[in-house]
Tab-separated table of N, CA and C in Angstrom:
chain	number	residue	atom	x	y	z
I	4	UNK	N	2.186	-28.406	-10.941
I	4	UNK	CA	3.478	-28.552	-10.317
I	4	UNK	C	4.205	-29.762	-10.891
I	5	UNK	N	4.154	-29.904	-12.158
I	5	UNK	CA	4.743	-31.062	-12.812
I	5	UNK	C	6.252	-31.141	-12.618
I	6	UNK	N	6.703	-32.347	-12.292
I	6	UNK	CA	8.124	-32.602	-12.183
I	6	UNK	C	8.732	-32.297	-10.829
I	7	UNK	N	7.974	-31.718	-9.932
I	7	UNK	CA	8.508	-31.392	-8.615
I	7	UNK	C	8.215	-32.529	-7.653
I	8	UNK	N	9.226	-32.957	-6.933
I	8	UNK	CA	9.063	-34.093	-6.022
I	8	UNK	C	8.967	-33.675	-4.560
I	9	UNK	N	9.609	-32.548	-4.198
I	9	UNK	CA	9.604	-32.091	-2.807
I	9	UNK	C	9.255	-30.608	-2.751
I	10	UNK	N	8.307	-30.281	-1.871
I	10	UNK	CA	7.820	-28.915	-1.738
I	10	UNK	C	7.990	-28.469	-0.294
I	11	UNK	N	8.471	-27.257	-0.120
I	11	UNK	CA	8.552	-26.642	1.196
I	11	UNK	C	7.511	-25.533	1.263
I	12	UNK	N	6.650	-25.600	2.267
I	12	UNK	CA	5.671	-24.542	2.494
I	12	UNK	C	6.127	-23.782	3.727
I	13	UNK	N	6.512	-22.520	3.537
I	13	UNK	CA	6.945	-21.676	4.643
I	13	UNK	C	5.715	-20.947	5.170
I	14	UNK	N	5.323	-21.302	6.361
I	14	UNK	CA	4.091	-20.798	6.959
I	14	UNK	C	4.311	-19.427	7.577
I	15	UNK	N	3.410	-18.498	7.288
I	15	UNK	CA	3.521	-17.141	7.811
I	15	UNK	C	2.557	-16.872	8.964
I	16	UNK	N	1.990	-17.892	9.515
I	16	UNK	CA	1.042	-17.718	10.609
I	16	UNK	C	-0.368	-18.109	10.219
I	17	UNK	N	-0.648	-18.137	8.942
I	17	UNK	CA	-1.970	-18.502	8.459
I	17	UNK	C	-1.947	-19.924	7.898
I	18	UNK	N	-2.975	-20.673	8.228
I	18	UNK	CA	-3.072	-22.043	7.727
I	18	UNK	C	-3.501	-22.041	6.259
I	19	UNK	N	-4.004	-20.903	5.766
I	19	UNK	CA	-4.474	-20.826	4.375
I	19	UNK	C	-3.372	-21.145	3.367
I	20	UNK	N	-2.154	-20.651	3.608
I	20	UNK	CA	-1.054	-20.938	2.682
I	20	UNK	C	-0.745	-22.429	2.678
I	21	UNK	N	-0.901	-23.063	3.831
I	21	UNK	CA	-0.650	-24.509	3.921
I	21	UNK	C	-1.712	-25.274	3.145
I	22	UNK	N	-2.965	-24.896	3.321
I	22	UNK	CA	-4.056	-25.564	2.596
I	22	UNK	C	-3.861	-25.449	1.088
I	23	UNK	N	-3.532	-24.255	0.622
I	23	UNK	CA	-3.328	-24.045	-0.815
I	23	UNK	C	-2.101	-24.804	-1.307
I	24	UNK	N	-1.028	-24.790	-0.526
I	24	UNK	CA	0.180	-25.522	-0.906
I	24	UNK	C	-0.048	-27.017	-0.982
I	25	UNK	N	-0.787	-27.554	-0.025
I	25	UNK	CA	-1.108	-28.989	-0.036
I	25	UNK	C	-1.961	-29.319	-1.252
I	26	UNK	N	-2.914	-28.450	-1.554
I	26	UNK	CA	-3.774	-28.678	-2.730
I	26	UNK	C	-2.936	-28.713	-4.006
I	27	UNK	N	-2.017	-27.777	-4.133
I	27	UNK	CA	-1.159	-27.738	-5.321
I	27	UNK	C	-0.249	-28.961	-5.386
I	28	UNK	N	0.285	-29.368	-4.256
I	28	UNK	CA	1.226	-30.488	-4.221
I	28	UNK	C	0.546	-31.825	-4.463
I	29	UNK	N	-0.710	-31.955	-4.079
I	29	UNK	CA	-1.402	-33.234	-4.228
I	29	UNK	C	-1.621	-33.623	-5.678
I	30	UNK	N	-1.616	-32.655	-6.565
I	30	UNK	CA	-1.789	-32.966	-7.982
I	30	UNK	C	-0.735	-33.939	-8.477
I	31	UNK	N	0.465	-33.840	-7.939
I	31	UNK	CA	1.577	-34.668	-8.393
I	31	UNK	C	2.087	-35.630	-7.333
I	32	UNK	N	1.401	-35.721	-6.196
I	32	UNK	CA	1.821	-36.620	-5.110
I	32	UNK	C	3.245	-36.323	-4.644
I	33	UNK	N	3.524	-35.057	-4.403
I	33	UNK	CA	4.854	-34.672	-3.966
I	33	UNK	C	4.978	-34.756	-2.441
I	34	UNK	N	6.215	-34.789	-1.961
I	34	UNK	CA	6.490	-34.753	-0.532
I	34	UNK	C	6.371	-33.313	-0.071
I	35	UNK	N	5.687	-33.092	1.038
I	35	UNK	CA	5.465	-31.736	1.540
I	35	UNK	C	6.073	-31.582	2.937
I	36	UNK	N	6.869	-30.527	3.096
I	36	UNK	CA	7.387	-30.143	4.399
I	36	UNK	C	6.842	-28.760	4.713
I	37	UNK	N	6.233	-28.619	5.886
I	37	UNK	CA	5.716	-27.321	6.317
I	37	UNK	C	6.668	-26.770	7.369
I	38	UNK	N	7.103	-25.533	7.146
I	38	UNK	CA	8.080	-24.894	8.018
I	38	UNK	C	7.476	-23.672	8.686
I	39	UNK	N	7.660	-23.572	9.981
I	39	UNK	CA	7.306	-22.364	10.741
I	39	UNK	C	8.581	-21.888	11.408
I	40	UNK	N	8.963	-20.636	11.149
I	40	UNK	CA	10.171	-20.067	11.729
I	40	UNK	C	9.760	-19.042	12.775
I	41	UNK	N	10.310	-19.203	13.971
I	41	UNK	CA	10.068	-18.208	15.021
I	41	UNK	C	11.340	-17.389	15.193
I	42	UNK	N	11.170	-16.090	15.426
I	42	UNK	CA	12.350	-15.243	15.579
I	42	UNK	C	13.110	-15.572	16.855
I	43	UNK	N	14.413	-15.325	16.806
I	43	UNK	CA	15.233	-15.549	17.990
I	43	UNK	C	14.867	-14.541	19.072
I	44	UNK	N	14.967	-14.967	20.311
I	44	UNK	CA	14.716	-14.074	21.423
I	44	UNK	C	15.925	-13.164	21.607
I	45	UNK	N	15.668	-11.869	21.563
I	45	UNK	CA	16.752	-10.903	21.717
I	45	UNK	C	16.487	-10.058	22.958
I	46	UNK	N	17.038	-10.466	24.083
I	46	UNK	CA	16.893	-9.669	25.283
I	46	UNK	C	16.037	-10.343	26.333
I	47	UNK	N	15.723	-9.585	27.353
I	47	UNK	CA	14.953	-10.088	28.475
I	47	UNK	C	13.470	-10.130	28.153
I	48	UNK	N	12.803	-11.100	28.736
I	48	UNK	CA	11.363	-11.215	28.593
I	48	UNK	C	10.690	-10.782	29.889
I	49	UNK	N	9.598	-10.057	29.782
I	49	UNK	CA	8.796	-9.731	30.948
I	49	UNK	C	7.667	-10.747	30.991
I	50	UNK	N	7.763	-11.691	31.895
I	50	UNK	CA	6.820	-12.798	31.950
I	50	UNK	C	5.831	-12.662	33.104
I	51	UNK	N	5.675	-11.472	33.638
I	51	UNK	CA	4.753	-11.248	34.744
I	51	UNK	C	3.318	-11.493	34.268
I	52	UNK	N	2.621	-12.356	34.971
I	52	UNK	CA	1.218	-12.625	34.659
I	52	UNK	C	0.989	-13.573	33.504
I	53	UNK	N	2.033	-14.165	32.952
I	53	UNK	CA	1.900	-15.090	31.831
I	53	UNK	C	1.488	-16.456	32.361
I	54	UNK	N	0.388	-16.989	31.817
I	54	UNK	CA	-0.104	-18.291	32.263
I	54	UNK	C	0.504	-19.442	31.476
I	55	UNK	N	0.677	-19.254	30.186
I	55	UNK	CA	1.207	-20.329	29.355
I	55	UNK	C	2.552	-19.904	28.778
I	56	UNK	N	3.606	-20.189	29.520
I	56	UNK	CA	4.950	-19.779	29.155
I	56	UNK	C	5.404	-20.374	27.824
I	57	UNK	N	5.021	-21.609	27.560
I	57	UNK	CA	5.444	-22.271	26.314
I	57	UNK	C	4.932	-21.535	25.085
I	58	UNK	N	3.676	-21.068	25.117
I	58	UNK	CA	3.132	-20.327	23.982
I	58	UNK	C	3.873	-19.018	23.746
I	59	UNK	N	4.289	-18.361	24.819
I	59	UNK	CA	5.025	-17.112	24.680
I	59	UNK	C	6.382	-17.374	24.040
I	60	UNK	N	7.057	-18.405	24.489
I	60	UNK	CA	8.400	-18.681	23.996
I	60	UNK	C	8.432	-19.151	22.558
I	61	UNK	N	7.392	-19.844	22.108
I	61	UNK	CA	7.396	-20.297	20.710
I	61	UNK	C	6.445	-19.489	19.832
I	62	UNK	N	6.017	-18.329	20.317
I	62	UNK	CA	5.161	-17.402	19.562
I	62	UNK	C	3.859	-18.048	19.105
I	63	UNK	N	3.358	-19.026	19.837
I	63	UNK	CA	2.113	-19.692	19.471
I	63	UNK	C	2.254	-20.635	18.293
I	64	UNK	N	3.477	-20.949	17.916
I	64	UNK	CA	3.721	-21.758	16.721
I	64	UNK	C	3.223	-23.184	16.855
I	65	UNK	N	3.321	-23.752	18.034
I	65	UNK	CA	2.848	-25.129	18.209
I	65	UNK	C	1.335	-25.215	17.985
I	66	UNK	N	0.613	-24.189	18.420
I	66	UNK	CA	-0.830	-24.157	18.160
I	66	UNK	C	-1.103	-24.061	16.661
I	67	UNK	N	-0.300	-23.246	15.972
I	67	UNK	CA	-0.459	-23.096	14.525
I	67	UNK	C	-0.206	-24.418	13.820
I	68	UNK	N	0.766	-25.184	14.308
I	68	UNK	CA	1.075	-26.472	13.673
I	68	UNK	C	-0.053	-27.476	13.867
I	69	UNK	N	-0.803	-27.360	14.950
I	69	UNK	CA	-1.976	-28.224	15.133
I	69	UNK	C	-2.968	-27.959	14.002
I	70	UNK	N	-3.143	-26.694	13.633
I	70	UNK	CA	-4.008	-26.348	12.507
I	70	UNK	C	-3.486	-26.907	11.194
I	71	UNK	N	-2.175	-26.957	11.059
I	71	UNK	CA	-1.546	-27.520	9.858
I	71	UNK	C	-1.853	-29.008	9.756
I	72	UNK	N	-1.690	-29.717	10.874
I	72	UNK	CA	-1.960	-31.158	10.865
I	72	UNK	C	-3.429	-31.433	10.578
I	73	UNK	N	-4.315	-30.593	11.089
I	73	UNK	CA	-5.751	-30.748	10.810
I	73	UNK	C	-6.045	-30.550	9.331
I	74	UNK	N	-5.415	-29.526	8.741
I	74	UNK	CA	-5.609	-29.268	7.307
I	74	UNK	C	-5.081	-30.427	6.472
I	75	UNK	N	-3.949	-30.985	6.869
I	75	UNK	CA	-3.378	-32.119	6.140
I	75	UNK	C	-4.277	-33.345	6.258
I	76	UNK	N	-4.796	-33.596	7.457
I	76	UNK	CA	-5.710	-34.727	7.645
I	76	UNK	C	-6.960	-34.564	6.789
I	77	UNK	N	-7.513	-33.356	6.763
I	77	UNK	CA	-8.721	-33.096	5.971
I	77	UNK	C	-8.479	-33.318	4.481
I	78	UNK	N	-7.258	-33.024	4.027
I	78	UNK	CA	-6.922	-33.197	2.611
I	78	UNK	C	-6.399	-34.597	2.316
I	79	UNK	N	-6.205	-35.405	3.346
I	79	UNK	CA	-5.665	-36.748	3.138
I	79	UNK	C	-4.205	-36.734	2.734
I	80	UNK	N	-3.481	-35.683	3.151
I	80	UNK	CA	-2.075	-35.529	2.769
I	80	UNK	C	-1.164	-35.918	3.921
I	81	UNK	N	-0.031	-36.477	3.572
I	81	UNK	CA	0.998	-36.760	4.555
I	81	UNK	C	2.032	-35.648	4.466
I	82	UNK	N	2.280	-34.999	5.583
I	82	UNK	CA	3.226	-33.895	5.592
I	82	UNK	C	4.247	-34.090	6.704
I	83	UNK	N	5.312	-33.348	6.577
I	83	UNK	CA	6.322	-33.295	7.634
I	83	UNK	C	6.355	-31.842	8.098
I	84	UNK	N	6.414	-31.623	9.405
I	84	UNK	CA	6.474	-30.263	9.915
I	84	UNK	C	7.814	-30.016	10.592
I	85	UNK	N	8.267	-28.769	10.472
I	85	UNK	CA	9.502	-28.359	11.138
I	85	UNK	C	9.279	-27.001	11.779
I	86	UNK	N	9.720	-26.871	13.012
I	86	UNK	CA	9.670	-25.619	13.741
I	86	UNK	C	11.119	-25.205	13.986
I	87	UNK	N	11.511	-24.072	13.410
I	87	UNK	CA	12.892	-23.605	13.496
I	87	UNK	C	12.936	-22.214	14.124
I	88	UNK	N	14.069	-21.877	14.702
I	88	UNK	CA	14.255	-20.561	15.309
I	88	UNK	C	15.392	-19.851	14.601
I	89	UNK	N	15.175	-18.577	14.253
I	89	UNK	CA	16.214	-17.793	13.600
I	89	UNK	C	15.632	-16.757	12.667
I	90	UNK	N	16.478	-16.236	11.799
I	90	UNK	CA	16.041	-15.270	10.793
I	90	UNK	C	15.229	-16.021	9.736
I	91	UNK	N	13.972	-15.621	9.507
I	91	UNK	CA	13.104	-16.388	8.609
I	91	UNK	C	13.677	-16.673	7.224
I	92	UNK	N	14.190	-15.657	6.536
I	92	UNK	CA	14.703	-15.873	5.175
I	92	UNK	C	15.849	-16.878	5.166
I	93	UNK	N	16.753	-16.732	6.116
I	93	UNK	CA	17.898	-17.641	6.179
I	93	UNK	C	17.462	-19.065	6.504
I	94	UNK	N	16.527	-19.218	7.439
I	94	UNK	CA	16.063	-20.552	7.826
I	94	UNK	C	15.292	-21.230	6.697
I	95	UNK	N	14.506	-20.457	5.955
I	95	UNK	CA	13.751	-21.031	4.837
I	95	UNK	C	14.715	-21.617	3.810
I	96	UNK	N	15.746	-20.851	3.455
I	96	UNK	CA	16.732	-21.325	2.481
I	96	UNK	C	17.492	-22.531	3.028
I	97	UNK	N	17.862	-22.472	4.308
I	97	UNK	CA	18.602	-23.565	4.937
I	97	UNK	C	17.787	-24.867	4.951
I	98	UNK	N	16.519	-24.770	5.335
I	98	UNK	CA	15.670	-25.963	5.388
I	98	UNK	C	15.389	-26.489	3.984
I	99	UNK	N	15.173	-25.597	3.022
I	99	UNK	CA	14.940	-26.028	1.637
I	99	UNK	C	16.139	-26.815	1.109
I	100	UNK	N	17.334	-26.363	1.424
I	100	UNK	CA	18.544	-27.081	0.999
I	100	UNK	C	18.666	-28.405	1.747
I	101	UNK	N	18.407	-28.386	3.044
I	101	UNK	CA	18.494	-29.592	3.875
I	101	UNK	C	17.506	-30.662	3.415
I	102	UNK	N	16.303	-30.243	3.047
I	102	UNK	CA	15.256	-31.170	2.609
I	102	UNK	C	15.330	-31.470	1.111
I	103	UNK	N	16.221	-30.774	0.411
I	103	UNK	CA	16.372	-30.926	-1.047
I	103	UNK	C	15.064	-30.648	-1.789
I	104	UNK	N	14.454	-29.520	-1.450
I	104	UNK	CA	13.160	-29.152	-2.028
I	104	UNK	C	13.328	-28.545	-3.418
I	105	UNK	N	12.359	-28.828	-4.268
I	105	UNK	CA	12.341	-28.292	-5.626
I	105	UNK	C	11.638	-26.939	-5.686
I	106	UNK	N	10.666	-26.738	-4.781
I	106	UNK	CA	9.828	-25.543	-4.800
I	106	UNK	C	9.627	-25.061	-3.371
I	107	UNK	N	9.608	-23.731	-3.207
I	107	UNK	CA	9.268	-23.124	-1.921
I	107	UNK	C	7.986	-22.325	-2.126
I	108	UNK	N	6.993	-22.599	-1.309
I	108	UNK	CA	5.742	-21.842	-1.335
I	108	UNK	C	5.741	-20.949	-0.103
I	109	UNK	N	5.593	-19.639	-0.337
I	109	UNK	CA	5.621	-18.664	0.745
I	109	UNK	C	4.245	-18.042	0.941
I	110	UNK	N	3.905	-17.808	2.183
I	110	UNK	CA	2.691	-17.060	2.491
I	110	UNK	C	2.993	-15.575	2.394
I	111	UNK	N	1.972	-14.778	2.178
I	111	UNK	CA	2.127	-13.325	2.126
I	111	UNK	C	1.038	-12.694	2.967
I	112	UNK	N	1.348	-11.543	3.510
I	112	UNK	CA	0.329	-10.823	4.260
I	112	UNK	C	-0.745	-10.373	3.285
I	113	UNK	N	-1.962	-10.421	3.747
I	113	UNK	CA	-3.087	-10.042	2.884
I	113	UNK	C	-3.051	-8.542	2.654
I	114	UNK	N	-3.163	-8.166	1.407
I	114	UNK	CA	-3.148	-6.754	1.058
I	114	UNK	C	-4.534	-6.339	0.559
I	115	UNK	N	-4.929	-5.160	0.929
I	115	UNK	CA	-6.217	-4.648	0.452
I	115	UNK	C	-6.022	-4.067	-0.936
I	116	UNK	N	-6.961	-4.362	-1.784
I	116	UNK	CA	-6.904	-3.861	-3.151
I	116	UNK	C	-8.075	-2.927	-3.364
I	117	UNK	N	-7.777	-1.720	-3.746
I	117	UNK	CA	-8.826	-0.723	-3.990
I	117	UNK	C	-9.025	-0.562	-5.485
I	118	UNK	N	-10.256	-0.647	-5.898
I	118	UNK	CA	-10.562	-0.515	-7.328
I	118	UNK	C	-11.191	0.809	-7.595
Protein backbone atom coordinates (compact mmCIF):
# COMPACT_ATOMS: atom_id res chain seq x y z
CA UNK A 1 0.00 0.00 0.00
CA UNK A 2 2.82 2.34 -0.82
CA UNK A 3 2.07 6.04 -0.86
CA UNK A 4 -1.33 5.82 0.80
CA UNK A 5 -1.73 7.85 3.97
CA UNK A 6 -5.41 7.31 4.87
CA UNK A 7 -7.43 4.12 4.51
CA UNK A 8 -11.15 3.59 4.97
CA UNK A 9 -12.29 0.08 5.84
CA UNK A 10 -16.00 -0.35 5.18
CA UNK A 11 -17.13 -3.14 7.47
CA UNK A 12 -19.74 -5.58 6.18
CA UNK A 13 -20.46 -7.25 9.50
CA UNK A 14 -17.36 -9.41 9.66
CA UNK A 15 -14.30 -8.43 11.64
CA UNK A 16 -12.15 -10.38 9.14
CA UNK A 17 -12.14 -7.51 6.62
CA UNK A 18 -11.00 -5.18 9.40
CA UNK A 19 -8.18 -7.50 10.46
CA UNK A 20 -6.95 -7.84 6.87
CA UNK A 21 -7.28 -4.10 6.23
CA UNK A 22 -5.32 -3.25 9.38
CA UNK A 23 -2.63 -5.75 8.38
CA UNK A 24 -2.33 -4.16 4.94
CA UNK A 25 -2.31 -0.62 6.34
CA UNK A 26 0.32 -1.32 9.00
CA UNK A 27 2.95 -1.92 6.35
CA UNK A 28 3.04 1.81 5.67
CA UNK A 29 1.81 3.19 9.03
CA UNK A 30 -1.29 4.71 7.47
CA UNK A 31 -4.27 6.24 9.28
CA UNK A 32 -7.18 3.80 9.41
CA UNK A 33 -10.87 4.64 9.73
CA UNK A 34 -13.32 1.76 10.13
CA UNK A 35 -16.86 2.48 8.96
CA UNK A 36 -20.03 0.54 9.74
CA UNK A 37 -23.17 1.72 7.94
CA UNK A 38 -26.58 0.73 9.23
CA UNK A 39 -29.61 1.04 6.98
CA UNK A 40 -32.18 3.70 7.69
CA UNK A 41 -35.31 2.58 9.47
CA UNK A 42 -38.18 2.56 7.01
CA UNK A 43 -41.50 2.13 8.76
CA UNK A 44 -42.80 0.84 12.05
CA UNK A 45 -40.88 -1.55 14.24
CA UNK A 46 -42.51 -4.43 16.09
CA UNK A 47 -40.63 -4.37 19.38
CA UNK A 48 -42.79 -6.85 21.30
CA UNK A 49 -40.60 -9.06 23.47
CA UNK A 50 -37.36 -7.24 22.62
CA UNK A 51 -35.00 -7.16 25.60
CA UNK A 52 -32.19 -5.05 24.19
CA UNK A 53 -33.75 -2.22 22.21
CA UNK A 54 -30.41 -0.54 21.44
CA UNK A 55 -29.10 -3.62 19.61
CA UNK A 56 -32.23 -3.76 17.47
CA UNK A 57 -32.03 -0.11 16.53
CA UNK A 58 -28.36 -0.18 15.55
CA UNK A 59 -28.48 -3.67 13.97
CA UNK A 60 -25.92 -4.97 16.47
CA UNK A 61 -23.31 -2.59 15.07
CA UNK A 62 -22.00 -1.43 18.43
CA UNK A 63 -21.21 -5.04 19.33
CA UNK A 64 -19.42 -5.43 15.99
CA UNK A 65 -17.34 -2.33 16.72
CA UNK A 66 -16.19 -3.88 20.01
CA UNK A 67 -14.73 -6.70 17.89
CA UNK A 68 -13.05 -4.09 15.70
CA UNK A 69 -11.40 -2.41 18.69
CA UNK A 70 -10.23 -5.81 19.95
CA UNK A 71 -8.70 -6.62 16.56
CA UNK A 72 -6.96 -3.23 16.48
CA UNK A 73 -5.59 -3.71 20.00
CA UNK A 74 -4.30 -7.18 19.10
CA UNK A 75 -2.52 -5.73 16.05
CA UNK A 76 -1.20 -2.72 17.97
CA UNK A 77 -2.99 -0.39 15.54
CA UNK A 78 -4.64 2.91 16.27
CA UNK A 79 -7.92 3.25 14.44
CA UNK A 80 -10.86 5.58 14.27
CA UNK A 81 -14.36 4.13 14.07
CA UNK A 82 -17.49 5.66 12.60
CA UNK A 83 -21.05 4.40 12.78
CA UNK A 84 -23.27 5.99 10.13
CA UNK A 85 -26.90 5.53 9.10
CA UNK A 86 -28.08 5.60 5.49
CA UNK A 87 -27.56 3.98 2.11
CA UNK A 88 -24.26 2.06 2.41
CA UNK A 89 -22.73 3.00 -0.96
CA UNK A 90 -23.54 6.67 -0.53
CA UNK A 91 -22.27 6.78 3.07
CA UNK A 92 -19.02 5.01 2.17
CA UNK A 93 -18.27 7.58 -0.53
CA UNK A 94 -19.34 10.45 1.74
CA UNK A 95 -17.13 9.32 4.64
CA UNK A 96 -14.17 8.62 2.33
CA UNK A 97 -14.41 12.19 1.02
CA UNK A 98 -14.90 13.62 4.53
CA UNK A 99 -11.86 11.73 5.86
CA UNK A 100 -9.84 12.40 2.68
CA UNK A 101 -9.04 8.71 2.27
CA UNK A 102 -6.72 7.44 -0.44
CA UNK A 103 -8.05 3.86 -0.43
CA UNK A 104 -11.34 2.17 0.43
CA UNK A 105 -11.24 -1.46 1.54
CA UNK A 106 -14.59 -3.23 1.22
CA UNK A 107 -15.72 -6.50 2.71
CA UNK A 108 -17.52 -9.02 0.52
CA UNK A 109 -19.88 -11.82 1.31
CA UNK A 110 -18.13 -15.15 1.27
CA UNK A 111 -18.81 -17.06 -1.90
CA UNK A 112 -18.53 -20.80 -2.30
CA UNK A 113 -16.21 -21.93 -5.02
CA UNK A 114 -16.81 -25.28 -6.65
CA UNK A 115 -13.94 -26.96 -8.42
